[in-house]
Amino acid sequence: MNTVTVDLGARSYPIHIKPGILNQIAPIIQGFSDSREVALITDETVSKLYGQSVLDHLSAAGYTTFLFTVPAGEDSKSYQYLEKLHTKMLKAGLKRDSLVIALGGGVVGDLAGFVAATYLRGIGFIQIPTTLLAQVDSSVGGKTGINHILGKNLIGAFHQPLGVLIDPDALKTLSVRDMWGGLGEVLKYGLIRDVEFFETIEQNLESLFSLSDMDQVSSMLAMCCQIKADVVSADEKEGGLRRILNFGHTLCHALEAVTGYDYFRHGEAVVYGLDWAAWVSMRFDLLDSNQYERIHKLIGRFELPPLPENLEADQLQAKMALDKKQTAAGLNLVLLDAIGSTVIQTVQDATDEIKGWLNELRK
Ligand SMILES: NC(=O)c1ccc[n+]([C@@H]2O[C@H](COP(=O)([O-])OP(=O)(O)OC[C@H]3O[C@@H](n4cnc5c(N)ncnc54)[C@H](O)[C@@H]3O)[C@@H](O)[C@H]2O)c1
């Protein structure tokens, strides 16, 4: 078993990574909490695949379990489902010392985490992420929340889990698009923090995608969690260093917004965002052109939906101006001065940089 620690003093927690851990969780969660009552929150797809076996395992270990299922998809990260879950938990009589387990992708993790953050002023929760994106990113770091009609992820709380349990075997049922999208977030870690990890991805992208070597997959997951844990441990609430995790996400969020949130998977839009941020880094003379070409070539091996043909730089810039990372001084862009090393630059307007990049891609 690979174990990574998120070091937050009294709220520190482990991330355990082990194939098959999904049906071995009872003794581990006993170490996190004395609670014997568990609300297992999941979505309909994950429930059918893994819900029953996790419930059976917990019941056999003496837990009183309640299964709460929401529809799969981003629409469940809403006030409506937050309230429904609170109501079901109140009716079930769950108490301050009950536990929430989030079993699923980033949608379930964010929603169930926020349910736990707000139920009876906050109860303990455990993340069991089942998508690649959730295993390397959203389950670690304590950001929980729901969407508001005026924007994504605008309502939420920092609420750290008691632990994160990652079963790489769960990736075997994941869709091709969710695998490639998740690998986009994996690539982000190499780009921002570790050139050797970037090289590992460069050498093994296709075998990581096909899950042909589970030891290699477990090491990749541990590497990503270690990088995220280090960053979160140093800057829990995004006052400084944690901003580097937004690398690639400025254009990504704009792309998601102009395409109505239903064209790209989040991670797919991240991959385009990584390419744009690396291209801007080259254009600003921060990143050597050979390094950009290397990144661009690797990104070319990802299977992605094409950029919509009618995409306009002005439209994307308008969405970027609404970005949460926009400050009075301008838009803070996370850029690279080398593979594995970031710098932050503030720009007033990125329309030319978007136009130039789109023109390059369309050549
Ligand atoms: N909290 C954070 O720090 C953070 C970071 C990044 C992203 N996010 C959020 O994460 C969400 C996206 O997460 P996601 O990409 O995991 O999407 P998701 O949770 O919607 O999962 C994608 C799809 O995969 C299915 N699925 C999940 N596990 C599966 C498995 N093992 N086998 C087969 N199907 C499976 C789900 O039912 C869903 O249909 C967004 O809401 C985003 O805002 C949060």
Short mmCIF file of C-alpha atoms and ligand atoms in Angstrom, two decimals:
data_model
loop_
_atom_site.label_atom_id
_atom_site.label_comp_id
_atom_site.label_asym_id
_atom_site.label_seq_id
_atom_site.Cartn_x
_atom_site.Cartn_y
_atom_site.Cartn_z
CA MET A 1 0.00 0.00 0.00
CA ASN A 2 1.23 3.51 -0.87
CA THR A 3 0.45 6.11 1.79
CA VAL A 4 0.80 9.86 1.45
CA THR A 5 0.12 12.29 4.31
CA VAL A 6 -1.57 15.66 4.04
CA ASP A 7 0.18 17.52 6.83
CA LEU A 8 -2.22 19.97 8.49
CA GLY A 9 -1.32 19.66 12.16
CA ALA A 10 -4.21 18.23 14.17
CA ARG A 11 -6.24 17.87 10.94
CA SER A 12 -3.58 15.84 9.11
CA TYR A 13 -4.84 12.81 7.23
CA PRO A 14 -3.57 9.87 5.20
CA ILE A 15 -4.24 9.00 1.59
CA HIS A 16 -4.02 5.22 1.18
CA ILE A 17 -3.62 3.84 -2.33
CA LYS A 18 -4.08 0.11 -2.88
CA PRO A 19 -5.75 -2.04 -5.54
CA GLY A 20 -8.74 -3.78 -3.94
CA ILE A 21 -8.95 -1.37 -0.97
CA LEU A 22 -12.63 -0.71 -1.77
CA ASN A 23 -13.63 -3.91 -0.03
CA GLN A 24 -11.14 -3.61 2.83
CA ILE A 25 -12.13 -0.21 4.19
CA ALA A 26 -13.78 -1.17 7.51
CA PRO A 27 -10.62 -1.69 9.60
CA ILE A 28 -9.10 1.46 8.09
CA ILE A 29 -12.05 3.73 8.86
CA GLN A 30 -12.16 2.38 12.40
CA GLY A 31 -8.80 4.11 12.76
CA PHE A 32 -10.33 7.42 11.67
CA SER A 33 -13.43 7.45 13.85
CA ASP A 34 -15.28 5.52 16.57
CA SER A 35 -18.55 6.07 14.72
CA ARG A 36 -20.58 2.98 13.84
CA GLU A 37 -23.08 4.86 11.62
CA VAL A 38 -22.25 5.64 8.03
CA ALA A 39 -24.04 7.63 5.34
CA LEU A 40 -22.65 6.34 2.04
CA ILE A 41 -23.25 9.00 -0.59
CA THR A 42 -22.73 8.04 -4.21
CA ASP A 43 -24.20 8.49 -7.68
CA GLU A 44 -26.40 6.08 -9.62
CA THR A 45 -23.62 4.83 -11.89
CA VAL A 46 -21.11 4.20 -9.11
CA SER A 47 -23.82 2.75 -6.89
CA LYS A 48 -24.54 0.04 -9.47
CA LEU A 49 -20.85 -0.76 -9.90
CA TYR A 50 -19.54 -0.61 -6.33
CA GLY A 51 -22.24 0.59 -3.91
CA GLN A 52 -23.65 -2.74 -2.84
CA SER A 53 -20.30 -4.44 -2.24
CA VAL A 54 -19.09 -1.52 -0.10
CA LEU A 55 -22.36 -1.57 1.87
CA ASP A 56 -22.19 -5.35 2.38
CA HIS A 57 -18.59 -5.08 3.54
CA LEU A 58 -19.43 -2.31 6.05
CA SER A 59 -22.53 -4.15 7.32
CA ALA A 60 -20.52 -7.34 7.79
CA ALA A 61 -18.07 -5.32 9.89
CA GLY A 62 -20.92 -4.18 12.16
CA TYR A 63 -21.67 -0.73 10.73
CA THR A 64 -25.18 0.65 10.49
CA THR A 65 -25.29 1.92 6.92
CA PHE A 66 -27.51 4.25 4.91
CA LEU A 67 -27.14 4.50 1.15
CA PHE A 68 -28.00 7.86 -0.44
CA THR A 69 -27.79 8.07 -4.20
CA VAL A 70 -27.92 11.11 -6.49
CA PRO A 71 -28.10 11.13 -10.31
CA ALA A 72 -24.71 10.96 -12.04
CA GLY A 73 -23.51 14.29 -13.42
CA GLU A 74 -22.72 17.87 -12.55
CA ASP A 75 -26.38 18.85 -12.01
CA SER A 76 -26.34 17.00 -8.69
CA LYS A 77 -23.89 19.55 -7.27
CA SER A 78 -26.85 21.77 -6.43
CA TYR A 79 -28.85 23.27 -3.55
CA GLN A 80 -31.61 20.82 -4.45
CA TYR A 81 -29.51 17.72 -3.78
CA LEU A 82 -27.75 19.31 -0.81
CA GLU A 83 -31.13 19.83 0.83
CA LYS A 84 -32.41 16.38 -0.17
CA LEU A 85 -29.38 14.73 1.41
CA HIS A 86 -29.66 16.81 4.60
CA THR A 87 -33.33 15.83 4.86
CA LYS A 88 -32.67 12.12 4.34
CA MET A 89 -29.88 12.19 6.91
CA LEU A 90 -32.04 13.99 9.47
CA LYS A 91 -34.89 11.52 8.90
CA ALA A 92 -32.45 8.63 9.29
CA GLY A 93 -31.40 10.09 12.65
CA LEU A 94 -27.72 10.52 11.77
CA LYS A 95 -25.88 12.36 14.53
CA ARG A 96 -22.85 14.55 15.15
CA ASP A 97 -20.62 11.51 15.42
CA SER A 98 -21.94 9.79 12.27
CA LEU A 99 -19.68 9.54 9.25
CA VAL A 100 -20.22 10.49 5.63
CA ILE A 101 -18.43 8.44 3.00
CA ALA A 102 -18.20 9.98 -0.47
CA LEU A 103 -17.95 7.17 -3.03
CA GLY A 104 -17.61 8.46 -6.57
CA GLY A 105 -16.06 11.10 -8.80
CA GLY A 106 -15.49 14.78 -8.14
CA VAL A 107 -19.19 15.57 -8.24
CA VAL A 108 -20.00 13.17 -5.39
CA GLY A 109 -16.85 14.16 -3.47
CA ASP A 110 -17.63 17.88 -3.64
CA LEU A 111 -21.32 17.44 -2.83
CA ALA A 112 -20.94 14.84 -0.06
CA GLY A 113 -18.04 16.81 1.42
CA PHE A 114 -20.22 19.92 1.58
CA VAL A 115 -23.08 17.90 3.05
CA ALA A 116 -20.65 16.75 5.77
CA ALA A 117 -19.31 20.30 6.24
CA THR A 118 -22.80 21.67 6.86
CA TYR A 119 -24.76 18.82 8.51
CA LEU A 120 -25.23 19.62 12.23
CA ARG A 121 -22.47 22.25 11.80
CA GLY A 122 -20.04 19.72 10.40
CA ILE A 123 -19.39 15.99 10.72
CA GLY A 124 -16.49 13.79 9.69
CA PHE A 125 -16.17 12.40 6.18
CA ILE A 126 -14.04 10.06 4.15
CA GLN A 127 -13.30 10.33 0.46
CA ILE A 128 -13.31 7.19 -1.69
CA PRO A 129 -12.69 8.65 -5.14
CA THR A 130 -13.46 6.45 -8.15
CA THR A 131 -12.54 8.63 -11.16
CA LEU A 132 -8.96 9.43 -12.08
CA LEU A 133 -9.66 13.15 -11.69
CA ALA A 134 -11.02 12.59 -8.20
CA GLN A 135 -8.17 10.23 -7.22
CA VAL A 136 -5.44 12.70 -8.18
CA ASP A 137 -7.14 15.98 -7.47
CA SER A 138 -10.60 16.67 -6.08
CA SER A 139 -10.57 14.20 -3.15
CA VAL A 140 -7.43 15.77 -1.68
CA GLY A 141 -7.28 19.24 -0.19
CA GLY A 142 -10.66 19.80 1.42
CA LYS A 143 -12.41 21.98 -1.15
CA THR A 144 -16.09 21.02 -1.03
CA GLY A 145 -19.12 22.69 -2.53
CA ILE A 146 -21.92 23.02 -5.00
CA ASN A 147 -22.69 25.14 -8.07
CA HIS A 148 -24.79 28.30 -8.04
CA ILE A 149 -26.94 29.42 -10.94
CA LEU A 150 -24.44 32.29 -11.41
CA GLY A 151 -21.38 30.07 -11.59
CA LYS A 152 -19.63 26.80 -10.82
CA ASN A 153 -18.25 25.98 -7.36
CA LEU A 154 -19.28 29.38 -5.94
CA ILE A 155 -20.85 28.00 -2.75
CA GLY A 156 -18.76 25.80 -0.51
CA ALA A 157 -16.43 25.30 2.39
CA PHE A 158 -12.97 24.04 3.18
CA HIS A 159 -13.66 20.80 5.04
CA GLN A 160 -10.80 18.32 5.16
CA PRO A 161 -11.65 14.61 5.07
CA LEU A 162 -10.50 12.24 7.84
CA GLY A 163 -8.85 10.14 5.16
CA VAL A 164 -8.78 9.34 1.45
CA LEU A 165 -8.93 5.73 0.26
CA ILE A 166 -7.98 5.17 -3.38
CA ASP A 167 -8.61 1.93 -5.26
CA PRO A 168 -6.79 2.04 -8.62
CA ASP A 169 -8.84 -0.99 -9.75
CA ALA A 170 -11.95 1.23 -9.86
CA LEU A 171 -10.41 2.97 -12.89
CA LYS A 172 -10.95 -0.21 -14.93
CA THR A 173 -14.64 0.66 -15.39
CA LEU A 174 -14.10 4.34 -16.15
CA SER A 175 -15.02 5.73 -19.59
CA VAL A 176 -12.29 6.47 -22.12
CA ARG A 177 -13.08 10.20 -21.98
CA ASP A 178 -12.84 10.32 -18.18
CA MET A 179 -9.50 8.47 -18.32
CA TRP A 180 -8.00 10.98 -20.81
CA GLY A 181 -9.43 13.90 -18.87
CA GLY A 182 -7.95 12.57 -15.62
CA LEU A 183 -4.59 12.14 -17.32
CA GLY A 184 -4.76 15.85 -18.12
CA GLU A 185 -4.73 16.61 -14.39
CA VAL A 186 -1.89 14.10 -13.96
CA LEU A 187 0.14 15.94 -16.61
CA LYS A 188 -0.52 19.22 -14.81
CA TYR A 189 1.41 17.96 -11.76
CA GLY A 190 4.47 17.09 -13.84
CA LEU A 191 4.38 20.47 -15.56
CA ILE A 192 4.09 22.55 -12.39
CA ARG A 193 6.31 20.64 -10.03
CA ASP A 194 8.44 17.79 -11.31
CA VAL A 195 10.28 17.39 -14.61
CA GLU A 196 11.11 13.74 -13.87
CA PHE A 197 7.43 12.97 -13.38
CA PHE A 198 6.73 14.78 -16.67
CA GLU A 199 9.26 12.46 -18.33
CA THR A 200 7.62 9.39 -16.78
CA ILE A 201 4.29 10.49 -18.29
CA GLU A 202 5.98 11.25 -21.62
CA GLN A 203 7.46 7.75 -21.70
CA ASN A 204 4.39 5.87 -20.49
CA LEU A 205 1.28 7.83 -21.48
CA GLU A 206 -0.38 5.02 -23.46
CA SER A 207 0.31 2.31 -20.87
CA LEU A 208 -0.98 4.59 -18.09
CA PHE A 209 -4.12 5.14 -20.15
CA SER A 210 -4.65 1.41 -20.74
CA LEU A 211 -3.95 0.51 -17.08
CA SER A 212 -1.68 -2.29 -18.29
CA ASP A 213 0.61 -2.09 -15.26
CA MET A 214 -1.25 -1.45 -11.99
CA ASP A 215 2.00 -0.90 -10.02
CA GLN A 216 2.84 1.88 -12.45
CA VAL A 217 -0.68 3.31 -12.06
CA SER A 218 -0.44 3.20 -8.25
CA SER A 219 2.92 5.02 -8.39
CA MET A 220 1.42 7.66 -10.68
CA LEU A 221 -1.49 8.19 -8.26
CA ALA A 222 0.89 8.40 -5.29
CA MET A 223 3.08 10.92 -7.10
CA CYS A 224 0.11 13.19 -7.91
CA CYS A 225 -1.28 12.93 -4.36
CA GLN A 226 2.17 13.67 -2.92
CA ILE A 227 2.46 16.85 -5.00
CA LYS A 228 -1.05 17.97 -4.12
CA ALA A 229 -0.53 17.09 -0.44
CA ASP A 230 2.73 19.09 -0.33
CA VAL A 231 1.08 22.13 -1.87
CA VAL A 232 -2.03 21.93 0.33
CA SER A 233 0.05 21.34 3.46
CA ALA A 234 2.00 24.53 2.71
CA ASP A 235 -1.04 26.63 1.78
CA GLU A 236 -4.39 25.13 2.79
CA LYS A 237 -6.64 28.03 1.78
CA GLU A 238 -4.98 29.23 -1.42
CA GLY A 239 -3.26 32.33 -0.06
CA GLY A 240 -0.20 31.74 -2.25
CA LEU A 241 1.44 28.49 -3.35
CA ARG A 242 -1.87 26.61 -3.84
CA ARG A 243 -2.57 28.91 -6.78
CA ILE A 244 -0.09 26.89 -8.87
CA LEU A 245 -2.68 24.08 -8.92
CA ASN A 246 -4.75 26.39 -11.15
CA PHE A 247 -2.18 25.99 -13.93
CA GLY A 248 -4.17 25.45 -17.13
CA HIS A 249 -7.48 26.19 -15.44
CA THR A 250 -7.98 29.81 -16.54
CA LEU A 251 -8.58 28.92 -20.17
CA CYS A 252 -10.18 25.63 -19.10
CA HIS A 253 -12.93 27.39 -17.13
CA ALA A 254 -13.54 29.82 -20.01
CA LEU A 255 -13.76 26.93 -22.50
CA GLU A 256 -16.22 25.07 -20.25
CA ALA A 257 -18.34 28.21 -19.83
CA VAL A 258 -18.57 29.15 -23.52
CA THR A 259 -19.44 25.57 -24.48
CA GLY A 260 -22.24 25.37 -21.89
CA TYR A 261 -20.48 22.85 -19.60
CA ASP A 262 -21.65 19.94 -21.70
CA TYR A 263 -19.11 19.69 -24.52
CA PHE A 264 -15.90 18.97 -22.59
CA ARG A 265 -15.22 16.79 -19.61
CA HIS A 266 -13.44 19.05 -17.07
CA GLY A 267 -10.11 17.28 -17.56
CA GLU A 268 -10.35 17.50 -21.35
CA ALA A 269 -10.74 21.29 -21.12
CA VAL A 270 -7.79 21.26 -18.67
CA VAL A 271 -5.58 19.68 -21.35
CA TYR A 272 -6.34 22.55 -23.78
CA GLY A 273 -5.76 24.94 -20.89
CA LEU A 274 -2.33 23.40 -20.20
CA ASP A 275 -1.34 23.84 -23.84
CA TRP A 276 -2.51 27.47 -23.85
CA ALA A 277 -0.70 28.32 -20.60
CA ALA A 278 2.50 26.71 -21.90
CA TRP A 279 2.14 28.57 -25.22
CA VAL A 280 1.65 31.90 -23.40
CA SER A 281 4.71 31.11 -21.27
CA MET A 282 6.72 30.76 -24.49
CA ARG A 283 5.22 33.91 -25.99
CA PHE A 284 6.17 35.87 -22.85
CA ASP A 285 9.77 34.55 -23.25
CA LEU A 286 9.54 32.65 -19.99
CA LEU A 287 9.64 29.16 -21.47
CA ASP A 288 12.08 27.92 -24.06
CA SER A 289 10.37 27.09 -27.39
CA ASN A 290 11.87 23.56 -27.38
CA GLN A 291 10.21 22.92 -24.03
CA TYR A 292 6.88 24.19 -25.32
CA GLU A 293 7.17 21.96 -28.39
CA ARG A 294 7.85 18.99 -26.13
CA ILE A 295 4.73 19.72 -24.07
CA HIS A 296 2.63 20.34 -27.19
CA LYS A 297 3.79 17.05 -28.73
CA LEU A 298 2.83 15.12 -25.60
CA ILE A 299 -0.57 16.84 -25.49
CA GLY A 300 -1.04 15.82 -29.14
CA ARG A 301 -1.08 12.18 -27.96
CA PHE A 302 -4.18 12.80 -25.81
CA GLU A 303 -7.53 11.81 -27.34
CA LEU A 304 -9.67 14.92 -27.03
CA PRO A 305 -12.80 16.34 -28.63
CA PRO A 306 -11.76 19.02 -31.16
CA LEU A 307 -12.03 22.67 -30.22
CA PRO A 308 -15.38 23.94 -31.54
CA GLU A 309 -14.80 25.80 -34.83
CA ASN A 310 -16.77 28.89 -33.87
CA LEU A 311 -14.71 29.61 -30.75
CA GLU A 312 -13.85 33.33 -30.49
CA ALA A 313 -11.00 34.86 -28.48
CA ASP A 314 -13.25 37.75 -27.32
CA GLN A 315 -15.81 35.35 -25.92
CA LEU A 316 -13.15 33.43 -24.00
CA GLN A 317 -11.57 36.63 -22.68
CA ALA A 318 -15.01 37.81 -21.46
CA LYS A 319 -15.40 34.58 -19.45
CA MET A 320 -11.84 34.85 -18.12
CA ALA A 321 -12.62 38.32 -16.81
CA LEU A 322 -15.24 36.70 -14.57
CA ASP A 323 -12.73 34.15 -13.23
CA LYS A 324 -12.53 33.87 -9.44
CA LYS A 325 -8.77 34.40 -9.74
CA GLN A 326 -9.31 37.85 -11.32
CA THR A 327 -8.20 40.55 -8.86
CA ALA A 328 -8.26 44.35 -8.98
CA ALA A 329 -4.75 44.20 -10.48
CA GLY A 330 -5.85 41.93 -13.34
CA LEU A 331 -5.89 38.25 -14.16
CA ASN A 332 -3.28 36.18 -12.37
CA LEU A 333 -1.94 33.62 -14.82
CA VAL A 334 0.09 30.65 -13.65
CA LEU A 335 2.82 30.16 -16.27
CA LEU A 336 5.98 28.07 -16.65
CA ASP A 337 9.59 29.20 -16.75
CA ALA A 338 10.64 25.58 -17.25
CA ILE A 339 8.94 22.20 -17.22
CA GLY A 340 8.41 21.62 -13.49
CA SER A 341 8.61 25.27 -12.44
CA THR A 342 5.93 27.99 -12.32
CA VAL A 343 5.78 31.78 -12.24
CA ILE A 344 2.72 33.98 -11.77
CA GLN A 345 2.12 36.91 -14.10
CA THR A 346 -0.71 39.40 -14.01
CA VAL A 347 -2.26 40.44 -17.32
CA GLN A 348 -5.05 42.93 -17.98
CA ASP A 349 -6.39 41.24 -21.06
CA ALA A 350 -5.45 37.95 -22.71
CA THR A 351 -7.40 38.35 -25.98
CA ASP A 352 -4.25 38.56 -28.13
CA GLU A 353 -2.77 35.51 -26.43
CA ILE A 354 -5.95 33.52 -27.05
CA LYS A 355 -6.15 34.71 -30.68
CA GLY A 356 -2.50 33.85 -31.34
CA TRP A 357 -2.84 30.38 -29.83
CA LEU A 358 -6.09 29.60 -31.69
CA ASN A 359 -4.43 30.69 -34.96
CA GLU A 360 -1.48 28.37 -34.29
CA LEU A 361 -3.79 25.42 -33.59
CA ARG A 362 -5.87 26.10 -36.68
CA LYS A 363 -2.88 26.29 -39.05
N1 LIG B 1 -12.76 19.88 -4.85
C1 LIG B 1 -11.76 20.05 -5.70
O1 LIG B 1 -10.65 20.39 -5.32
C2 LIG B 1 -12.01 19.79 -7.16
C3 LIG B 1 -10.93 19.74 -8.04
C4 LIG B 1 -11.18 19.44 -9.37
C5 LIG B 1 -12.47 19.19 -9.80
N2 LIG B 1 -13.50 19.26 -8.92
C6 LIG B 1 -14.88 18.97 -9.34
O2 LIG B 1 -14.94 17.60 -9.75
C7 LIG B 1 -16.04 17.46 -10.64
C8 LIG B 1 -15.62 16.58 -11.80
O3 LIG B 1 -15.26 15.32 -11.28
P1 LIG B 1 -15.23 14.02 -12.20
O4 LIG B 1 -14.52 14.32 -13.47
O5 LIG B 1 -14.78 12.91 -11.35
O6 LIG B 1 -16.76 13.87 -12.65
P2 LIG B 1 -17.97 12.99 -12.11
O7 LIG B 1 -17.97 12.87 -10.66
O8 LIG B 1 -19.18 13.53 -12.79
O9 LIG B 1 -17.65 11.54 -12.72
C9 LIG B 1 -17.64 11.36 -14.14
C10 LIG B 1 -18.53 10.19 -14.53
O10 LIG B 1 -17.88 8.97 -14.19
C11 LIG B 1 -18.78 8.12 -13.48
N3 LIG B 1 -17.93 7.28 -12.64
C12 LIG B 1 -17.32 7.61 -11.48
N4 LIG B 1 -16.51 6.61 -11.09
C13 LIG B 1 -16.62 5.63 -12.01
C14 LIG B 1 -16.01 4.36 -12.16
N5 LIG B 1 -15.06 3.92 -11.33
N6 LIG B 1 -16.38 3.61 -13.23
C15 LIG B 1 -17.30 4.07 -14.12
N7 LIG B 1 -17.88 5.27 -14.04
C16 LIG B 1 -17.53 6.05 -13.00
C17 LIG B 1 -19.71 9.05 -12.77
O11 LIG B 1 -20.92 8.43 -12.47
C18 LIG B 1 -19.88 10.16 -13.82
O12 LIG B 1 -20.87 9.79 -14.75
C19 LIG B 1 -16.47 18.84 -11.06
O13 LIG B 1 -17.67 19.18 -10.41
C20 LIG B 1 -15.34 19.74 -10.55
O14 LIG B 1 -15.79 21.03 -10.20
C21 LIG B 1 -13.29 19.54 -7.61
#
